[in-house]
PDB file of C-alpha atoms in Angstrom:
ATOM      1  CA  ARG A   1      12.875  58.717 -19.600  1.00  0.00           C
ATOM      2  CA  SER A   2      12.489  62.461 -19.374  1.00  0.00           C
ATOM      3  CA  ILE A   3      15.169  65.060 -18.662  1.00  0.00           C
ATOM      4  CA  THR A   4      13.434  65.608 -15.296  1.00  0.00           C
ATOM      5  CA  HIS A   5      13.994  61.956 -14.395  1.00  0.00           C
ATOM      6  CA  ASP A   6      17.601  62.153 -15.553  1.00  0.00           C
ATOM      7  CA  LEU A   7      18.226  65.211 -13.367  1.00  0.00           C
ATOM      8  CA  ILE A   8      16.673  63.511 -10.323  1.00  0.00           C
ATOM      9  CA  ILE A   9      18.965  60.517 -10.879  1.00  0.00           C
ATOM     10  CA  LYS A  10      21.975  62.846 -11.180  1.00  0.00           C
ATOM     11  CA  CYS A  11      20.999  64.444  -7.868  1.00  0.00           C
ATOM     12  CA  TRP A  12      20.814  60.979  -6.271  1.00  0.00           C
ATOM     13  CA  GLY A  13      24.418  60.465  -7.312  1.00  0.00           C
ATOM     14  CA  ILE A  14      25.719  63.522  -5.447  1.00  0.00           C
ATOM     15  CA  GLU A  15      26.505  63.043  -1.777  1.00  0.00           C
ATOM     16  CA  PRO A  16      25.785  66.057   0.445  1.00  0.00           C
ATOM     17  CA  SER A  17      28.377  66.759   3.108  1.00  0.00           C
ATOM     18  CA  PRO A  18      27.677  65.345   6.590  1.00  0.00           C
ATOM     19  CA  MET A  19      27.732  68.888   7.998  1.00  0.00           C
ATOM     20  CA  LEU A  20      25.082  70.063   5.519  1.00  0.00           C
ATOM     21  CA  ILE A  21      22.894  67.059   6.346  1.00  0.00           C
ATOM     22  CA  GLU A  22      23.219  67.623  10.088  1.00  0.00           C
ATOM     23  CA  LYS A  23      22.468  71.345   9.893  1.00  0.00           C
ATOM     24  CA  PHE A  24      19.519  70.858   7.577  1.00  0.00           C
ATOM     25  CA  LEU A  25      17.913  68.050   9.561  1.00  0.00           C
ATOM     26  CA  ARG A  26      18.133  70.137  12.727  1.00  0.00           C
ATOM     27  CA  SER A  27      16.320  73.029  11.084  1.00  0.00           C
ATOM     28  CA  LYS A  28      13.653  71.497   8.846  1.00  0.00           C
ATOM     29  CA  PRO A  29      11.556  68.348   8.833  1.00  0.00           C
ATOM     30  CA  SER A  30      12.182  65.753   6.148  1.00  0.00           C
ATOM     31  CA  LEU A  31      10.566  62.468   5.190  1.00  0.00           C
ATOM     32  CA  ARG A  32      12.296  61.033   8.257  1.00  0.00           C
ATOM     33  CA  ASN A  33       9.897  63.010  10.476  1.00  0.00           C
ATOM     34  CA  CYS A  34       6.578  62.511   8.676  1.00  0.00           C
ATOM     35  CA  PHE A  35       5.290  59.181   9.890  1.00  0.00           C
ATOM     36  CA  ASP A  36       4.369  59.688  13.509  1.00  0.00           C
ATOM     37  CA  ARG A  37       1.406  58.687  15.667  1.00  0.00           C
ATOM     38  CA  ASP A  38      -0.685  61.636  14.416  1.00  0.00           C
ATOM     39  CA  PHE A  39      -0.182  60.498  10.829  1.00  0.00           C
ATOM     40  CA  ILE A  40      -1.436  56.995  11.640  1.00  0.00           C
ATOM     41  CA  LEU A  41      -4.394  58.333  13.643  1.00  0.00           C
ATOM     42  CA  ALA A  42      -5.420  60.584  10.762  1.00  0.00           C
ATOM     43  CA  LEU A  43      -5.341  57.615   8.394  1.00  0.00           C
ATOM     44  CA  HIS A  44      -7.513  55.597  10.785  1.00  0.00           C
ATOM     45  CA  ASN A  45      -9.980  58.507  10.892  1.00  0.00           C
ATOM     46  CA  VAL A  46     -10.520  58.647   7.129  1.00  0.00           C
ATOM     47  CA  VAL A  47     -10.916  54.956   6.280  1.00  0.00           C
ATOM     48  CA  ARG A  48     -14.161  54.233   4.444  1.00  0.00           C
ATOM     49  CA  THR A  49     -14.121  50.464   4.207  1.00  0.00           C
ATOM     50  CA  GLU A  50     -12.972  47.453   6.179  1.00  0.00           C
ATOM     51  CA  ASP A  51     -10.300  46.775   3.534  1.00  0.00           C
ATOM     52  CA  GLU A  52      -8.895  50.284   3.995  1.00  0.00           C
ATOM     53  CA  SER A  53      -8.960  49.822   7.755  1.00  0.00           C
ATOM     54  CA  ASN A  54      -7.057  46.545   7.431  1.00  0.00           C
ATOM     55  CA  SER A  55      -4.534  48.220   5.118  1.00  0.00           C
ATOM     56  CA  VAL A  56      -3.927  51.011   7.621  1.00  0.00           C
ATOM     57  CA  VAL A  57      -3.402  48.462  10.411  1.00  0.00           C
ATOM     58  CA  GLU A  58      -0.944  46.530   8.233  1.00  0.00           C
ATOM     59  CA  PHE A  59       0.823  49.785   7.299  1.00  0.00           C
ATOM     60  CA  GLU A  60       1.022  50.705  10.987  1.00  0.00           C
ATOM     61  CA  ASN A  61       2.509  47.293  11.796  1.00  0.00           C
ATOM     62  CA  LYS A  62       5.154  47.818   9.093  1.00  0.00           C
ATOM     63  CA  MET A  63       6.049  51.320  10.293  1.00  0.00           C
ATOM     64  CA  PRO A  64       9.245  50.136  12.059  1.00  0.00           C
ATOM     65  CA  PHE A  65      10.414  48.628   8.742  1.00  0.00           C
ATOM     66  CA  PHE A  66       9.563  51.825   6.840  1.00  0.00           C
ATOM     67  CA  GLN A  67      11.280  54.036   9.442  1.00  0.00           C
ATOM     68  CA  GLU A  68      14.389  51.855   9.377  1.00  0.00           C
ATOM     69  CA  LEU A  69      14.486  52.000   5.575  1.00  0.00           C
ATOM     70  CA  ILE A  70      14.065  55.793   5.527  1.00  0.00           C
ATOM     71  CA  ASN A  71      16.862  56.194   8.068  1.00  0.00           C
ATOM     72  CA  LYS A  72      19.317  53.857   6.317  1.00  0.00           C
ATOM     73  CA  MET A  73      18.872  55.312   2.840  1.00  0.00           C
ATOM     74  CA  PRO A  74      21.624  57.642   1.618  1.00  0.00           C
ATOM     75  CA  SER A  75      20.623  61.304   1.562  1.00  0.00           C
ATOM     76  CA  PHE A  76      20.602  63.664  -1.395  1.00  0.00           C
ATOM     77  CA  ILE A  77      19.681  67.263  -2.111  1.00  0.00           C
ATOM     78  CA  PHE A  78      16.091  67.177  -3.352  1.00  0.00           C
ATOM     79  CA  ASN A  79      14.542  69.936  -5.404  1.00  0.00           C
ATOM     80  CA  PRO A  80      10.749  69.608  -5.746  1.00  0.00           C
ATOM     81  CA  ASP A  81      10.809  72.258  -8.474  1.00  0.00           C
ATOM     82  CA  ILE A  82      12.729  70.316 -11.115  1.00  0.00           C
ATOM     83  CA  ASN A  83      10.340  70.510 -14.072  1.00  0.00           C
ATOM     84  CA  VAL A  84      10.184  71.826 -17.631  1.00  0.00           C
ATOM     85  CA  ARG A  85       9.697  75.407 -16.414  1.00  0.00           C
ATOM     86  CA  THR A  86      12.892  75.411 -14.324  1.00  0.00           C
ATOM     87  CA  ILE A  87      15.245  73.543 -16.664  1.00  0.00           C
ATOM     88  CA  GLU A  88      17.393  75.484 -19.132  1.00  0.00           C
ATOM     89  CA  GLU A  89      19.445  73.822 -21.822  1.00  0.00           C
ATOM     90  CA  GLN A  90      22.936  75.277 -22.191  1.00  0.00           C
ATOM     91  CA  ASN A  91      24.955  75.710 -25.394  1.00  0.00           C
ATOM     92  CA  ASP A  92      26.970  72.571 -24.575  1.00  0.00           C
ATOM     93  CA  GLU A  93      23.716  70.552 -24.383  1.00  0.00           C
ATOM     94  CA  SER A  94      23.932  70.298 -20.603  1.00  0.00           C
ATOM     95  CA  PHE A  95      21.057  71.426 -18.404  1.00  0.00           C
ATOM     96  CA  VAL A  96      20.766  73.868 -15.527  1.00  0.00           C
ATOM     97  CA  VAL A  97      17.967  73.959 -12.956  1.00  0.00           C
ATOM     98  CA  THR A  98      17.161  77.626 -12.354  1.00  0.00           C
ATOM     99  CA  ASP A  99      15.122  77.425  -9.136  1.00  0.00           C
ATOM    100  CA  TRP A 100      16.564  75.903  -5.954  1.00  0.00           C
ATOM    101  CA  SER A 101      14.521  77.891  -3.437  1.00  0.00           C
ATOM    102  CA  ARG A 102      12.734  74.868  -1.919  1.00  0.00           C
ATOM    103  CA  TRP A 103      15.584  72.339  -1.693  1.00  0.00           C
ATOM    104  CA  SER A 104      15.748  69.836   1.137  1.00  0.00           C
ATOM    105  CA  ILE A 105      17.791  66.866   2.304  1.00  0.00           C
ATOM    106  CA  GLU A 106      15.873  63.648   1.719  1.00  0.00           C
ATOM    107  CA  PRO A 107      16.489  59.922   1.330  1.00  0.00           C
ATOM    108  CA  VAL A 108      17.298  58.746  -2.177  1.00  0.00           C
ATOM    109  CA  GLY A 109      14.040  57.758  -3.884  1.00  0.00           C
ATOM    110  CA  VAL A 110      12.158  60.923  -2.906  1.00  0.00           C
ATOM    111  CA  GLY A 111      10.783  62.813  -5.875  1.00  0.00           C
ATOM    112  CA  TRP A 112      10.414  59.881  -8.231  1.00  0.00           C
ATOM    113  CA  PRO A 113       6.922  59.773  -9.780  1.00  0.00           C
ATOM    114  CA  ILE A 114       4.647  56.890  -8.834  1.00  0.00           C
ATOM    115  CA  THR A 115       2.079  57.101 -11.636  1.00  0.00           C
ATOM    116  CA  GLY A 116       1.919  54.992 -14.756  1.00  0.00           C
ATOM    117  CA  ASN A 117       4.972  52.802 -15.232  1.00  0.00           C
ATOM    118  CA  ALA A 118       7.397  55.221 -13.540  1.00  0.00           C
ATOM    119  CA  LEU A 119       7.976  52.906 -10.560  1.00  0.00           C
ATOM    120  CA  SER A 120       8.823  49.956 -12.792  1.00  0.00           C
ATOM    121  CA  LYS A 121      11.443  52.109 -14.579  1.00  0.00           C
ATOM    122  CA  LEU A 122      13.400  52.101 -11.311  1.00  0.00           C
ATOM    123  CA  ASP A 123      14.290  48.444 -11.923  1.00  0.00           C
ATOM    124  CA  SER A 124      16.375  49.302 -14.986  1.00  0.00           C
ATOM    125  CA  ILE A 125      17.753  52.530 -13.485  1.00  0.00           C
ATOM    126  CA  TYR A 126      18.895  50.679 -10.380  1.00  0.00           C
ATOM    127  CA  ASP A 127      21.618  48.818 -12.290  1.00  0.00           C
ATOM    128  CA  ASN A 128      23.515  52.048 -12.989  1.00  0.00           C
ATOM    129  CA  LEU A 129      23.051  53.733  -9.607  1.00  0.00           C
ATOM    130  CA  SER A 130      25.894  52.054  -7.754  1.00  0.00           C
ATOM    131  CA  ASP A 131      28.311  53.401 -10.388  1.00  0.00           C
ATOM    132  CA  LYS A 132      27.277  56.938  -9.473  1.00  0.00           C
ATOM    133  CA  ARG A 133      27.747  56.729  -5.692  1.00  0.00           C
ATOM    134  CA  HIS A 134      29.219  53.980  -3.524  1.00  0.00           C
ATOM    135  CA  GLN A 135      26.475  54.267  -0.830  1.00  0.00           C
ATOM    136  CA  LEU A 136      23.930  53.193  -3.435  1.00  0.00           C
ATOM    137  CA  LYS A 137      25.488  49.720  -3.843  1.00  0.00           C
ATOM    138  CA  ASN A 138      23.284  48.215  -1.110  1.00  0.00           C
ATOM    139  CA  VAL A 139      20.106  50.021  -2.153  1.00  0.00           C
ATOM    140  CA  ARG A 140      17.550  47.773  -3.854  1.00  0.00           C
ATOM    141  CA  SER A 141      15.142  48.998  -6.537  1.00  0.00           C
ATOM    142  CA  ASP A 142      12.290  48.068  -4.168  1.00  0.00           C
ATOM    143  CA  ASP A 143      13.819  50.387  -1.548  1.00  0.00           C
ATOM    144  CA  LEU A 144      13.664  53.256  -4.054  1.00  0.00           C
ATOM    145  CA  LYS A 145      10.050  52.407  -4.874  1.00  0.00           C
ATOM    146  CA  ILE A 146       9.052  52.340  -1.210  1.00  0.00           C
ATOM    147  CA  ILE A 147      10.709  55.711  -0.566  1.00  0.00           C
ATOM    148  CA  ALA A 148       9.013  57.222  -3.642  1.00  0.00           C
ATOM    149  CA  LEU A 149       5.630  55.924  -2.449  1.00  0.00           C
ATOM    150  CA  LEU A 150       6.170  57.091   1.136  1.00  0.00           C
ATOM    151  CA  HIS A 151       7.133  60.535  -0.142  1.00  0.00           C
ATOM    152  CA  GLN A 152       3.995  60.803  -2.283  1.00  0.00           C
ATOM    153  CA  MET A 153       1.914  59.579   0.644  1.00  0.00           C
ATOM    154  CA  SER A 154       3.464  62.223   2.903  1.00  0.00           C
ATOM    155  CA  LYS A 155       2.908  64.887   0.245  1.00  0.00           C
ATOM    156  CA  ALA A 156      -0.776  63.948  -0.094  1.00  0.00           C
ATOM    157  CA  PHE A 157      -1.150  63.991   3.682  1.00  0.00           C
ATOM    158  CA  ARG A 158       0.384  67.484   3.963  1.00  0.00           C
ATOM    159  CA  LYS A 159      -2.112  68.698   1.346  1.00  0.00           C
ATOM    160  CA  HIS A 160      -4.944  67.118   3.388  1.00  0.00           C
ATOM    161  CA  GLU A 161      -5.603  64.683   0.527  1.00  0.00           C
ATOM    162  CA  TYR A 162      -6.134  61.821   2.963  1.00  0.00           C
ATOM    163  CA  ILE A 163      -7.939  59.534   0.530  1.00  0.00           C
ATOM    164  CA  SER A 164      -5.028  59.857  -1.915  1.00  0.00           C
ATOM    165  CA  ALA A 165      -2.667  58.937   0.931  1.00  0.00           C
ATOM    166  CA  LEU A 166      -4.818  55.909   1.749  1.00  0.00           C
ATOM    167  CA  GLU A 167      -4.786  54.777  -1.878  1.00  0.00           C
ATOM    168  CA  ILE A 168      -0.968  54.530  -1.831  1.00  0.00           C
ATOM    169  CA  ILE A 169      -0.936  52.029   1.054  1.00  0.00           C
ATOM    170  CA  PRO A 170      -1.824  48.909  -1.002  1.00  0.00           C
ATOM    171  CA  LYS A 171       1.027  49.673  -3.441  1.00  0.00           C
ATOM    172  CA  LEU A 172       3.420  50.017  -0.513  1.00  0.00           C
ATOM    173  CA  LEU A 173       2.287  46.795   1.075  1.00  0.00           C
ATOM    174  CA  LEU A 174       2.773  44.876  -2.188  1.00  0.00           C
ATOM    175  CA  ILE A 175       6.436  45.903  -2.311  1.00  0.00           C
ATOM    176  CA  ALA A 176       7.320  45.820   1.415  1.00  0.00           C
TER     177      ALA A 176
END
């Protein structure tokens, strides 16, 4: 695991205050607001094959499940800029993230990488999560994986990388 992963996990363990969550969610969209009718229509518009079309229909049918999962997940303060350029090691061997300009309130699982074997690492990380925060006791490792995949799908969609968003759907459907 990298220091970036460790810092994301530490962030998952910190509970933002209810007032902060409420104020933030009133002012900025989060993952909770990404998957609307326009999102689904855009996916339908970019399918290239019958298999992709079937995947989008299945994804659409599972949207209530995904929305419910997003809404029930504990929130955390997410920083998309946690990376080697923004992490400073201190004299006591602790680390400080120097850029918090783009923070947001998101469901736990957001920000975890989905490439390589990163998703499978969540299985072993999951065992220690409930020790960090009591709301994480009922969170399954598959829940974290689904949130990570939905976040990456949303990110690809916002960048107009629709094919990349489509390619995430089969991974989601295997877990859901």
